[in-house]
Coordinates of C-alpha atoms in Angstrom, one line a residue:
Chain A
M15 CA 124.1 107.1 79.3
L16 CA 120.9 109.2 79.8
K17 CA 118.8 106.4 78.3
N18 CA 120.5 104.0 80.7
Y19 CA 119.8 106.3 83.7
L20 CA 116.2 106.5 82.6
I21 CA 115.8 102.8 82.3
I22 CA 117.4 102.2 85.7
A23 CA 115.3 105.0 87.2
W24 CA 112.2 103.3 85.8
R25 CA 113.1 99.9 87.1
I26 CA 114.0 101.3 90.5
A27 CA 110.7 103.1 90.6
L28 CA 108.9 99.9 89.8
Q29 CA 110.9 97.9 92.3
R30 CA 110.3 100.3 95.1
K31 CA 106.6 100.8 94.7
L32 CA 105.8 102.3 98.1
F33 CA 108.6 104.9 97.9
T34 CA 107.5 105.7 94.3
L35 CA 103.9 106.0 95.4
I36 CA 104.7 108.3 98.3
N37 CA 107.0 110.4 96.2
L38 CA 104.4 110.7 93.4
L39 CA 101.6 111.6 95.8
C40 CA 103.7 114.2 97.5
I41 CA 104.4 116.0 94.2
S42 CA 101.1 115.5 92.5
L43 CA 98.9 116.5 95.5
T44 CA 101.0 119.6 96.0
L45 CA 100.6 120.6 92.4
L46 CA 96.9 119.6 92.5
V47 CA 96.3 122.1 95.4
L48 CA 98.3 124.8 93.7
L49 CA 96.6 124.4 90.3
V50 CA 93.1 124.3 91.8
L51 CA 93.9 127.4 94.0
T52 CA 95.4 129.4 91.2
A53 CA 92.5 128.5 88.9
L54 CA 90.0 129.8 91.5
L55 CA 92.1 132.9 92.2
E56 CA 92.5 133.6 88.5
N57 CA 88.7 133.2 88.0
T58 CA 88.3 135.8 90.7
F59 CA 91.0 138.3 89.9
Q60 CA 91.4 138.0 86.1
P61 CA 88.2 136.6 84.8
T62 CA 87.6 135.9 81.2
G63 CA 84.1 135.7 79.5
V64 CA 81.4 137.9 81.0
E65 CA 83.8 140.1 83.0
G66 CA 86.5 139.8 80.4
K67 CA 86.8 143.7 80.3
S68 CA 88.1 143.6 83.9
P69 CA 91.7 144.7 82.9
R70 CA 90.2 148.1 82.0
M71 CA 87.6 148.2 84.7
L72 CA 87.5 149.7 88.1
Q73 CA 84.8 149.3 90.6
I74 CA 83.4 150.6 93.8
L75 CA 81.9 148.1 96.1
T76 CA 81.5 150.1 99.3
M77 CA 82.0 153.5 100.8
L78 CA 83.2 154.4 104.3
S79 CA 81.3 157.4 105.9
Y80 CA 82.6 158.6 109.3
N81 CA 82.8 161.3 111.8
D82 CA 85.8 160.6 114.1
E83 CA 84.9 163.4 116.5
R84 CA 81.5 161.9 117.2
G85 CA 82.7 158.3 116.8
N86 CA 80.4 157.6 113.9
S87 CA 81.4 155.2 111.2
R88 CA 79.4 153.4 108.5
H89 CA 80.8 151.0 105.9
S90 CA 78.2 150.1 103.3
P91 CA 77.4 149.6 99.6
L92 CA 76.8 152.8 97.7
G93 CA 73.5 154.6 97.4
Y94 CA 72.3 155.2 93.8
K95 CA 72.6 159.0 94.3
V96 CA 76.4 158.6 95.0
I97 CA 76.8 156.9 91.7
T98 CA 74.8 159.5 89.7
D99 CA 76.2 162.5 91.4
Y100 CA 79.8 161.7 91.9
I101 CA 80.9 158.7 89.8
K102 CA 78.9 158.9 86.5
P103 CA 80.3 162.5 85.8
L104 CA 84.0 161.4 86.1
P105 CA 85.5 162.7 82.8
S106 CA 87.9 159.8 82.2
A107 CA 85.3 157.1 82.5
E108 CA 84.0 155.7 79.3
L109 CA 81.0 154.1 80.9
V110 CA 79.7 153.9 84.5
A111 CA 77.2 151.2 85.5
A112 CA 75.1 151.0 88.6
V113 CA 74.0 147.5 89.8
S114 CA 72.5 146.3 93.0
L115 CA 74.1 143.5 94.9
P116 CA 72.2 140.2 94.6
E117 CA 69.0 140.5 96.7
S118 CA 67.0 137.5 97.8
T119 CA 63.6 137.6 96.1
T120 CA 60.6 135.3 96.0
V121 CA 59.2 134.2 92.7
Y122 CA 55.6 133.1 92.7
Q123 CA 54.3 130.5 90.2
A124 CA 51.0 128.7 90.1
E125 CA 51.9 126.0 92.6
R126 CA 55.1 127.0 94.1
T127 CA 57.4 129.7 95.3
T128 CA 61.1 129.9 94.6
D129 CA 63.7 132.0 96.4
L130 CA 66.2 133.5 94.0
L131 CA 68.9 136.1 93.8
M132 CA 68.1 139.2 91.7
R133 CA 70.1 142.2 90.6
R134 CA 68.7 145.5 89.3
A135 CA 70.9 147.3 86.9
D136 CA 71.0 150.3 84.6
A137 CA 71.6 150.0 80.8
A138 CA 75.4 150.5 81.1
Y139 CA 75.7 147.3 83.1
W140 CA 74.7 145.3 80.0
Q141 CA 77.3 147.1 77.9
I142 CA 80.2 146.7 80.3
L143 CA 79.6 143.0 81.0
D144 CA 79.6 140.6 78.1
F145 CA 76.8 138.1 79.0
E146 CA 76.4 135.2 76.7
V147 CA 72.8 135.6 75.5
L148 CA 71.3 132.1 74.9
S149 CA 67.9 133.3 73.8
G150 CA 66.0 136.6 73.6
R151 CA 67.8 139.8 74.6
V152 CA 69.1 141.8 77.5
P153 CA 67.4 145.1 78.6
S154 CA 68.0 148.1 76.4
A155 CA 68.5 151.7 77.5
E156 CA 64.8 152.3 76.6
D157 CA 63.7 149.5 78.9
V158 CA 65.6 151.0 81.8
A159 CA 64.5 154.6 81.0
T160 CA 60.8 153.7 80.7
G161 CA 60.8 151.3 83.7
R162 CA 59.6 148.3 81.7
F163 CA 59.1 145.2 83.8
V164 CA 61.4 143.0 81.8
L165 CA 63.5 140.2 83.3
V166 CA 66.6 138.2 82.3
L167 CA 67.2 134.8 83.7
N168 CA 70.2 132.6 83.7
Q169 CA 70.1 129.2 82.2
S170 CA 69.8 127.2 85.4
T171 CA 67.0 129.5 86.7
A172 CA 65.1 129.3 83.4
K173 CA 65.3 125.5 83.6
Q174 CA 64.3 125.5 87.3
L175 CA 61.3 127.7 86.7
F176 CA 60.1 126.6 83.3
G177 CA 61.6 123.2 82.7
Q178 CA 61.9 122.4 79.0
Q179 CA 59.5 125.2 78.0
P180 CA 61.0 128.3 76.4
A181 CA 61.4 131.0 79.1
V182 CA 61.4 134.0 76.8
G183 CA 57.9 135.5 76.7
Q184 CA 56.8 133.9 80.0
K185 CA 55.2 136.1 82.7
L186 CA 56.6 135.9 86.2
N187 CA 55.6 137.3 89.6
V188 CA 58.7 138.4 91.4
G189 CA 58.1 139.8 94.9
G190 CA 54.6 140.8 93.9
Q191 CA 55.6 142.5 90.6
Q192 CA 54.7 141.1 87.2
F193 CA 57.7 140.8 84.9
E194 CA 58.0 139.4 81.4
V195 CA 61.1 137.3 80.7
I196 CA 62.9 138.8 77.7
G197 CA 66.2 136.8 77.7
V198 CA 68.2 133.9 79.0
V199 CA 71.9 134.2 79.6
A200 CA 74.6 131.5 80.4
D201 CA 75.3 130.7 84.0
V202 CA 78.3 132.6 85.5
L203 CA 80.0 132.9 88.8
Q204 CA 81.9 136.2 88.8
L205 CA 81.9 139.1 91.2
N206 CA 79.6 141.5 89.3
S207 CA 77.6 139.1 87.2
F208 CA 76.6 136.4 89.7
A209 CA 72.8 136.3 90.1
D210 CA 69.8 134.2 89.1
M211 CA 67.9 137.0 87.4
W212 CA 68.2 140.7 86.5
A213 CA 65.7 143.5 86.0
P214 CA 66.1 147.2 85.2
V215 CA 67.0 149.4 88.1
S216 CA 63.9 151.5 87.4
T217 CA 61.6 148.6 88.4
Y218 CA 62.1 149.1 92.1
P219 CA 58.7 149.5 93.7
S220 CA 59.7 153.0 94.9
S221 CA 61.9 155.7 93.4
D222 CA 63.4 156.4 96.8
Y223 CA 66.6 154.6 95.8
Q224 CA 67.4 157.5 93.5
H225 CA 67.9 159.8 96.5
Q226 CA 69.8 157.5 98.8
M227 CA 73.4 158.1 99.8
W228 CA 73.7 154.6 101.2
G229 CA 72.1 151.7 99.5
N230 CA 72.8 148.3 97.9
F231 CA 74.6 149.4 94.8
T232 CA 78.1 149.0 93.4
A233 CA 79.5 151.0 90.5
L234 CA 81.4 149.6 87.5
I235 CA 83.7 152.0 85.7
L236 CA 84.9 151.1 82.3
T237 CA 87.9 153.0 80.9
R238 CA 89.6 153.1 77.5
D239 CA 92.6 151.3 79.0
A240 CA 94.3 150.6 82.3
A241 CA 96.4 153.8 81.8
N242 CA 93.4 155.8 82.8
F243 CA 93.1 154.2 86.2
T244 CA 95.2 156.9 87.9
A245 CA 93.3 159.7 86.3
I246 CA 90.0 158.2 87.4
K247 CA 91.2 157.7 90.9
Q248 CA 92.4 161.3 91.1
E249 CA 89.1 162.6 89.6
L250 CA 87.1 160.6 92.1
A251 CA 89.2 161.9 95.0
T252 CA 88.6 165.5 93.8
A253 CA 84.9 164.8 93.3
I254 CA 84.3 163.7 96.8
V255 CA 86.1 166.5 98.5
D256 CA 82.8 168.4 98.6
F257 CA 80.8 165.3 99.4
Q258 CA 77.3 166.4 100.6
F259 CA 75.9 164.2 103.3
D260 CA 72.1 164.3 104.1
D261 CA 73.0 164.8 107.7
P262 CA 76.3 166.7 107.9
A263 CA 76.1 166.9 111.7
M264 CA 76.4 163.1 111.8
W265 CA 78.9 162.6 109.0
S266 CA 81.9 164.6 108.1
D267 CA 84.2 162.5 105.9
V268 CA 83.8 159.8 103.2
R269 CA 86.3 157.4 101.6
I270 CA 85.4 155.9 98.2
W271 CA 88.0 153.9 96.3
A272 CA 87.9 152.9 92.7
D273 CA 89.6 149.5 92.8
T274 CA 90.6 146.6 90.5
K275 CA 89.3 143.2 91.6
L276 CA 92.6 142.4 93.3
D277 CA 92.5 145.8 95.1
I278 CA 89.0 145.1 96.4
F279 CA 90.0 141.8 97.9
A280 CA 93.2 143.2 99.3
R281 CA 91.4 146.2 100.8
M282 CA 88.8 143.9 102.3
L283 CA 91.2 141.3 103.8
L284 CA 93.8 143.8 105.0
Q285 CA 91.1 146.3 106.1
N286 CA 92.8 149.3 104.3
E287 CA 89.5 151.2 104.2
R288 CA 91.0 154.6 105.0
Q289 CA 94.0 154.7 102.7
A290 CA 94.4 154.9 99.0
D291 CA 96.8 151.9 98.9
S292 CA 94.7 148.8 98.9
G293 CA 97.6 146.6 100.0
A294 CA 97.4 144.5 96.8
A295 CA 101.2 144.1 96.7
T296 CA 101.2 142.9 100.2
L297 CA 98.4 140.5 99.5
L298 CA 100.2 139.1 96.5
M299 CA 103.4 138.7 98.6
I300 CA 101.4 136.9 101.3
I301 CA 99.8 134.5 98.7
S302 CA 103.2 133.8 97.0
A303 CA 104.9 133.2 100.4
L304 CA 102.1 130.9 101.4
M305 CA 102.4 129.0 98.1
L306 CA 106.2 128.7 98.5
L307 CA 105.8 127.6 102.1
F308 CA 103.2 125.1 100.9
M309 CA 105.7 123.7 98.4
L310 CA 108.7 123.8 100.8
L311 CA 107.1 121.3 103.2
P312 CA 106.8 118.5 100.7
A313 CA 110.3 119.5 99.3
L314 CA 111.8 119.0 102.7
N315 CA 110.0 115.8 103.1
L316 CA 111.3 114.6 99.8
V317 CA 114.9 115.5 100.7
N318 CA 114.4 113.3 103.8
L319 CA 112.9 110.5 101.9
N320 CA 115.5 110.6 99.2
T321 CA 118.4 110.7 101.6
G322 CA 117.0 107.5 103.3
R323 CA 116.4 105.9 100.0
M324 CA 119.8 106.6 98.6
L325 CA 121.6 105.5 101.7
E326 CA 119.7 102.3 101.5
R327 CA 121.3 101.9 98.1
S328 CA 124.8 102.5 99.5
T329 CA 126.0 99.1 98.4
E330 CA 124.9 99.9 94.9
I331 CA 126.8 103.1 95.1
G332 CA 129.9 101.3 96.3
V333 CA 129.6 98.8 93.4
R334 CA 129.2 101.5 90.9
K335 CA 132.1 103.4 92.3
A336 CA 134.3 100.3 92.3
F337 CA 133.5 99.7 88.6
G338 CA 134.3 103.3 87.6
A339 CA 131.4 105.6 88.4
S340 CA 132.7 109.1 89.3
R341 CA 131.0 111.2 91.9
Q342 CA 129.6 113.4 89.2
Q343 CA 128.1 110.5 87.3
L344 CA 126.4 109.2 90.4
I345 CA 125.0 112.6 91.2
W346 CA 123.6 112.7 87.7
Q347 CA 122.1 109.2 88.0
F348 CA 120.2 110.1 91.2
L349 CA 119.1 113.5 89.8
V350 CA 117.7 111.8 86.7
E351 CA 115.8 109.3 88.9
N352 CA 114.4 112.2 90.9
L353 CA 113.6 114.4 87.9
L354 CA 111.8 111.5 86.3
L355 CA 109.7 111.0 89.4
C356 CA 108.9 114.7 89.7
T357 CA 108.0 115.0 86.0
V358 CA 105.6 112.0 86.3
G359 CA 104.3 113.5 89.5
G360 CA 103.8 116.9 87.8
L361 CA 101.8 115.3 85.0
L362 CA 99.7 113.3 87.4
G363 CA 99.1 116.5 89.3
L364 CA 97.8 118.1 86.1
V365 CA 95.4 115.3 85.5
L366 CA 94.2 115.3 89.1
A367 CA 93.7 119.1 89.1
A368 CA 91.7 118.9 85.9
A369 CA 89.5 116.1 87.4
A370 CA 89.2 118.0 90.7
L371 CA 88.0 121.2 88.9
E372 CA 85.6 119.2 86.9
V373 CA 84.2 117.7 90.1
I374 CA 84.0 121.1 91.8
E375 CA 82.2 122.6 88.8
S376 CA 79.7 119.7 88.4
S377 CA 79.1 119.2 92.1
G378 CA 77.4 122.7 92.4
V379 CA 79.3 123.3 95.7
I380 CA 80.1 126.7 94.1
P381 CA 77.1 127.6 91.9
Y382 CA 77.8 128.6 88.3
L383 CA 81.6 128.1 88.7
Q384 CA 83.5 127.7 85.5
V385 CA 87.2 127.4 85.9
N386 CA 89.9 126.1 83.7
I387 CA 93.5 125.0 84.3
N388 CA 95.8 127.8 83.7
F389 CA 98.6 126.4 81.6
T390 CA 101.0 129.2 82.6
V391 CA 100.5 128.1 86.2
F392 CA 100.9 124.5 85.1
A393 CA 104.2 125.3 83.3
L394 CA 105.3 127.1 86.4
G395 CA 104.2 124.2 88.5
M396 CA 106.1 121.8 86.3
L397 CA 109.2 124.1 86.6
I398 CA 108.7 124.1 90.3
S399 CA 108.4 120.4 90.5
I400 CA 111.6 120.1 88.5
I401 CA 113.3 122.4 90.9
F402 CA 111.7 120.1 93.6
G403 CA 113.4 117.2 91.9
L404 CA 116.7 119.0 91.8
L405 CA 116.6 120.4 95.3
S406 CA 115.3 117.2 96.9
G407 CA 117.7 115.1 94.9
I408 CA 120.9 117.1 94.9
I409 CA 121.5 117.2 98.6
P410 CA 121.0 113.4 99.2
A411 CA 122.8 112.6 95.9
W412 CA 125.8 114.7 96.9
R413 CA 125.9 113.1 100.3
T414 CA 125.7 109.6 99.0
A415 CA 128.0 110.1 96.0
K416 CA 130.8 111.3 98.2
L417 CA 130.8 108.1 100.3
D418 CA 134.1 106.2 100.0
P419 CA 133.5 103.1 98.0
V420 CA 134.7 100.9 100.8
H421 CA 132.3 102.4 103.2
A422 CA 129.5 102.4 100.7
L423 CA 130.1 98.7 100.1
K424 CA 129.8 98.0 103.8
G425 CA 126.5 99.8 103.8
A426 CA 127.9 102.7 105.9
R427 CA 125.6 105.6 106.5
R428 CA 128.0 108.5 106.7
Chain B
M19 CA 152.3 96.5 87.7
I20 CA 151.3 97.2 91.3
K21 CA 153.8 98.7 93.7
L22 CA 152.9 99.7 97.3
S23 CA 155.5 101.5 99.3
A24 CA 155.3 102.1 103.0
I25 CA 151.5 101.9 103.1
S26 CA 149.9 102.5 106.5
K27 CA 146.2 102.8 107.3
N28 CA 144.5 103.6 110.6
Y29 CA 140.9 103.3 111.6
H30 CA 139.4 105.7 114.1
T31 CA 136.4 104.6 116.2
D32 CA 135.4 107.2 118.8
K33 CA 138.5 107.6 120.9
V34 CA 140.3 104.5 119.8
Q35 CA 142.7 104.4 116.9
T36 CA 143.4 101.0 115.3
R37 CA 146.4 100.5 113.0
A38 CA 145.0 98.3 110.2
L39 CA 148.1 98.4 108.0
D40 CA 151.6 99.2 109.1
N41 CA 154.4 100.1 106.6
I42 CA 153.4 97.6 103.9
N43 CA 155.7 97.2 100.9
L44 CA 154.4 94.9 98.2
Q45 CA 154.9 94.4 94.5
V46 CA 152.7 92.4 92.2
D47 CA 153.9 91.7 88.7
A48 CA 151.8 91.4 85.5
G49 CA 150.3 88.0 85.1
E50 CA 150.8 86.9 88.7
F51 CA 148.2 85.2 90.8
V52 CA 148.8 86.4 94.4
S53 CA 146.9 85.2 97.4
I54 CA 146.7 87.3 100.5
M55 CA 146.1 85.3 103.7
G56 CA 145.9 85.9 107.4
P57 CA 143.6 85.7 110.3
S58 CA 140.3 87.7 110.5
G59 CA 140.8 91.4 111.2
C60 CA 144.5 91.3 110.2
G61 CA 144.1 93.9 107.5
K62 CA 144.1 91.8 104.3
S63 CA 140.8 93.2 103.0
T64 CA 142.0 96.7 103.8
L65 CA 145.1 95.9 101.8
L66 CA 143.1 94.7 98.8
N67 CA 140.9 97.8 99.0
I68 CA 143.9 100.0 98.9
I69 CA 145.3 98.2 95.9
G70 CA 142.0 98.6 94.2
L71 CA 141.8 102.3 95.0
L72 CA 138.5 101.7 97.0
D73 CA 140.2 103.1 100.1
R74 CA 142.9 105.7 100.7
P75 CA 146.0 104.9 102.8
A76 CA 147.0 107.2 105.7
S77 CA 150.5 107.3 104.3
G78 CA 152.7 105.7 101.7
Q79 CA 152.7 105.5 97.9
I80 CA 150.8 103.5 95.3
E81 CA 152.1 102.9 91.8
I82 CA 150.0 101.3 89.1
N83 CA 151.6 100.5 85.8
G84 CA 154.5 102.8 86.7
Q85 CA 152.2 105.7 87.5
L86 CA 152.4 107.2 90.9
L87 CA 149.0 108.1 92.3
G88 CA 149.5 111.3 94.2
N89 CA 146.8 113.8 94.1
Y90 CA 144.5 112.1 91.7
S91 CA 141.1 113.6 91.4
D92 CA 137.9 111.6 92.0
S93 CA 137.2 111.3 88.2
Q94 CA 140.8 110.2 87.5
V95 CA 140.6 107.5 90.2
A96 CA 137.2 106.5 88.8
K97 CA 138.6 106.1 85.3
L98 CA 141.6 104.2 86.6
R99 CA 139.4 101.8 88.5
N100 CA 137.2 101.3 85.5
Q101 CA 140.0 100.6 83.1
T102 CA 142.4 98.7 85.2
F103 CA 140.5 96.8 87.9
G104 CA 137.8 94.2 88.1
F105 CA 136.3 93.4 91.5
I106 CA 134.8 90.2 92.9
F107 CA 133.3 90.4 96.4
Q108 CA 132.6 87.8 99.0
S109 CA 128.9 88.7 99.1
F110 CA 128.7 89.2 95.3
H111 CA 127.3 92.8 95.6
L112 CA 125.0 92.4 92.6
I113 CA 122.4 95.1 92.1
N114 CA 119.1 93.3 92.8
E115 CA 117.0 95.8 90.9
L116 CA 118.9 95.1 87.7
R117 CA 118.7 92.0 85.5
V118 CA 121.8 89.8 85.2
I119 CA 122.7 91.2 81.8
D120 CA 122.5 94.8 83.1
N121 CA 124.6 93.9 86.2
V122 CA 127.3 92.5 83.9
E123 CA 127.1 95.5 81.6
L124 CA 127.7 97.9 84.5
P125 CA 131.4 98.6 84.1
L126 CA 131.0 99.4 80.4
L127 CA 128.4 102.1 81.2
Y128 CA 131.2 104.2 82.4
R129 CA 133.1 104.0 79.2
K130 CA 132.2 105.7 75.9
M131 CA 130.9 102.6 74.2
P132 CA 127.8 102.1 72.0
A133 CA 124.9 100.2 73.7
T134 CA 125.0 97.4 71.1
E135 CA 128.7 96.8 71.8
R136 CA 128.1 96.8 75.5
R137 CA 125.4 94.3 75.2
A138 CA 127.5 92.0 73.0
K139 CA 130.4 92.1 75.4
A140 CA 128.1 91.4 78.4
K141 CA 126.6 88.4 76.6
A142 CA 130.0 87.1 75.7
A143 CA 131.1 87.4 79.4
L144 CA 128.0 85.6 80.6
E145 CA 128.7 82.9 78.0
K146 CA 132.1 82.4 79.4
V147 CA 130.7 81.7 82.9
G148 CA 127.9 79.6 81.4
L149 CA 125.0 81.8 82.4
T150 CA 123.6 83.0 79.0
A151 CA 120.3 81.3 79.8
R152 CA 119.9 83.4 83.0
M153 CA 120.7 86.8 81.6
E154 CA 117.1 88.1 81.8
H155 CA 116.8 86.9 85.4
F156 CA 117.2 89.1 88.5
P157 CA 120.0 88.2 90.9
N158 CA 117.7 87.0 93.7
Q159 CA 116.4 84.3 91.3
L160 CA 119.9 82.7 91.1
S161 CA 121.8 80.4 93.5
G162 CA 124.8 81.7 95.4
G163 CA 127.2 80.0 93.0
Q164 CA 125.4 81.5 90.0
Q165 CA 125.5 84.9 91.5
Q166 CA 129.2 84.7 92.0
R167 CA 129.6 83.7 88.4
V168 CA 127.6 86.7 87.4
A169 CA 130.0 88.8 89.6
I170 CA 133.0 87.2 87.8
A171 CA 131.4 88.0 84.4
R172 CA 130.9 91.6 85.6
A173 CA 134.5 91.8 86.8
M174 CA 135.9 90.5 83.5
V175 CA 133.6 92.2 81.0
G176 CA 135.8 95.2 80.7
E177 CA 138.9 93.1 80.2
P178 CA 140.7 94.5 83.2
Q179 CA 144.4 94.0 83.7
I180 CA 144.0 93.2 87.4
L181 CA 141.3 91.2 89.1
L182 CA 140.8 91.7 92.8
A183 CA 138.9 89.0 94.6
D184 CA 137.9 89.4 98.2
E185 CA 137.2 85.9 99.5
P186 CA 135.3 85.0 96.3
T187 CA 134.4 81.5 97.6
G188 CA 133.7 82.6 101.2
N189 CA 129.9 82.3 100.8
L190 CA 129.8 79.2 98.6
D191 CA 129.9 75.5 99.2
S192 CA 133.0 73.5 98.2
Q193 CA 131.7 72.4 94.8
M194 CA 130.6 75.9 93.8
G195 CA 133.8 77.3 95.2
A196 CA 135.8 74.9 93.1
E197 CA 133.9 76.1 90.0
V198 CA 134.6 79.7 90.8
M199 CA 138.3 78.9 91.4
S200 CA 138.7 77.2 88.1
Q201 CA 137.3 80.2 86.4
L202 CA 139.7 82.5 88.2
L203 CA 142.6 80.2 87.2
A204 CA 141.4 80.2 83.6
L205 CA 141.4 84.0 83.6
N206 CA 144.9 84.1 85.1
Q207 CA 146.1 81.7 82.4
A208 CA 144.7 84.0 79.8
G209 CA 146.9 86.8 81.2
T210 CA 144.9 88.6 83.9
T211 CA 146.8 89.5 87.0
I212 CA 144.8 88.3 90.1
V213 CA 145.1 89.3 93.7
M214 CA 142.8 87.3 96.0
V215 CA 142.1 87.4 99.7
T216 CA 141.3 84.0 101.1
H217 CA 141.2 82.0 104.2
N218 CA 141.4 78.7 102.3
E219 CA 144.9 77.2 102.1
Q220 CA 143.9 74.8 99.3
E221 CA 142.7 77.7 97.1
A222 CA 145.7 79.7 97.9
K223 CA 147.9 76.9 96.7
H224 CA 146.6 77.5 93.2
S225 CA 148.2 80.9 93.2
N226 CA 151.9 81.8 92.2
R227 CA 152.6 83.4 95.5
I228 CA 151.1 83.7 99.0
V229 CA 151.4 86.9 101.0
R230 CA 150.6 86.6 104.7
V231 CA 149.4 89.5 106.8
F232 CA 149.5 89.6 110.6
D233 CA 148.5 92.6 112.7
G234 CA 148.7 94.9 109.7
Q235 CA 152.2 93.8 108.7
L236 CA 153.4 91.5 105.9
V237 CA 155.1 88.3 107.1
Q238 CA 156.9 86.2 104.6

């Protein structure tokens, strides 16, 4: 019987090409958007590769300094001194890295100048992040401690600056400073590792950065495992109780939160800068609700389409009933037809999503993006499209299967 | 074989109630060929639909093979339709998306029967109506007469005890109508009970008995 249902479903799908096409597009485009979105979200919140240690990493992107009585408020990246004085000493931290946000810098070569993004980092940065070194090496603790003018480029930048020539060993004038390229790493687009080139923090033209409370730095805190997150957060809260501002008359309080990647985005989007709870749970709920809503619209559309389609087939329903089909058998028949369409639509969605991600990656719209389809999300998407099939099929199937045969044969629509 | 007792049926349209059948008592014995005749709208098709369990009466009792159909469930009625009745409709009602052979096989789908047996029976039924060569065609590739012969093959493939035909020649020219009638007669001679609704006196004369309906009532 199932084989027969499938054959009929297939023939009906081929006979009613427009309906089949609309149905397939509806499902596959919904899945396409969901898969691409989740791939991008996963790349952001749970990256693999360079930032693969993210599950046991907290980070501090900004600090909020304020004095409510005087109406002063400043929200900015960290100064290097905050990291050395308050974050590096946290007892539960295994490693703490300080790295600047990408700064626009000009590279001077014989006949041209190139504007690139550069980060300056301490030695711990290279230990916490797992860059894929393609040639040469990354800066050592000694390079940082002695302030050597060494530079690491990513693959695209190396190619841009030196073409087919090996980049390692080349000299480069960056913003008026002479650097030697010591390594080339793979391109990457992740929160803390995105840049065109990297140099030791000690190569800043001036050592002023070491004494600044506000600057252009973020801190990466590596712990033994995620269980230490609470301890670190508590230690940080204790450490900043006696936070010493340069100008205590202007500033009285500070808020610094050690967050996971999801927390960072939640805090930023929901503007929870003054409270410990970043609102990540709320953000996840909002994302889930939006995704469900996004799926609900095509589902409702499909219910409508299917009802119309099945009622168009009321004579067939009447004939089947006259020759012995029970209500249950008709419901099954229509569900199998729907499930077949939804499954094909789901698989088509997977292929389209893979192609779309490939196009996004290669187009360079988002530089250095490397994303893959998440098969858990795909499995979930397929499950959801099967639920789509059931939901969008069962209501119309139930309505049409309960038609009296005599009314169905007359093509009645009730 | 079929016994209707005090069958009534009303139709409701907005605020108007129409009495389609009024206190019908009818018995059809095994092997009979009964024609139901009457003017348009008199209730003859409604009567045929009630006999074939395609419609439910407002009141009265139906007995099939000595079994009184009281509160039969949907699946029980479906099973009874499948095993007892075969239907031939005026406008054929073939499923255009299915090939001729699949249309003929349809009643057997709702029986527990292996696919090979179903296919063999459907082929045999098509052979009887002389359409073996057309079994891979789709209905809209056939003439009206051929479509009705496919419908006859579909109606008889499950070897039903009772064949119900609602104006089977109504949409056919006289020559095709004659072909269809000769096939119905052959089936009746082979033992199938036939109840046929018709407007055609000549065709009705082929049957054993003519039942006339007027304004929802039987007139003898």
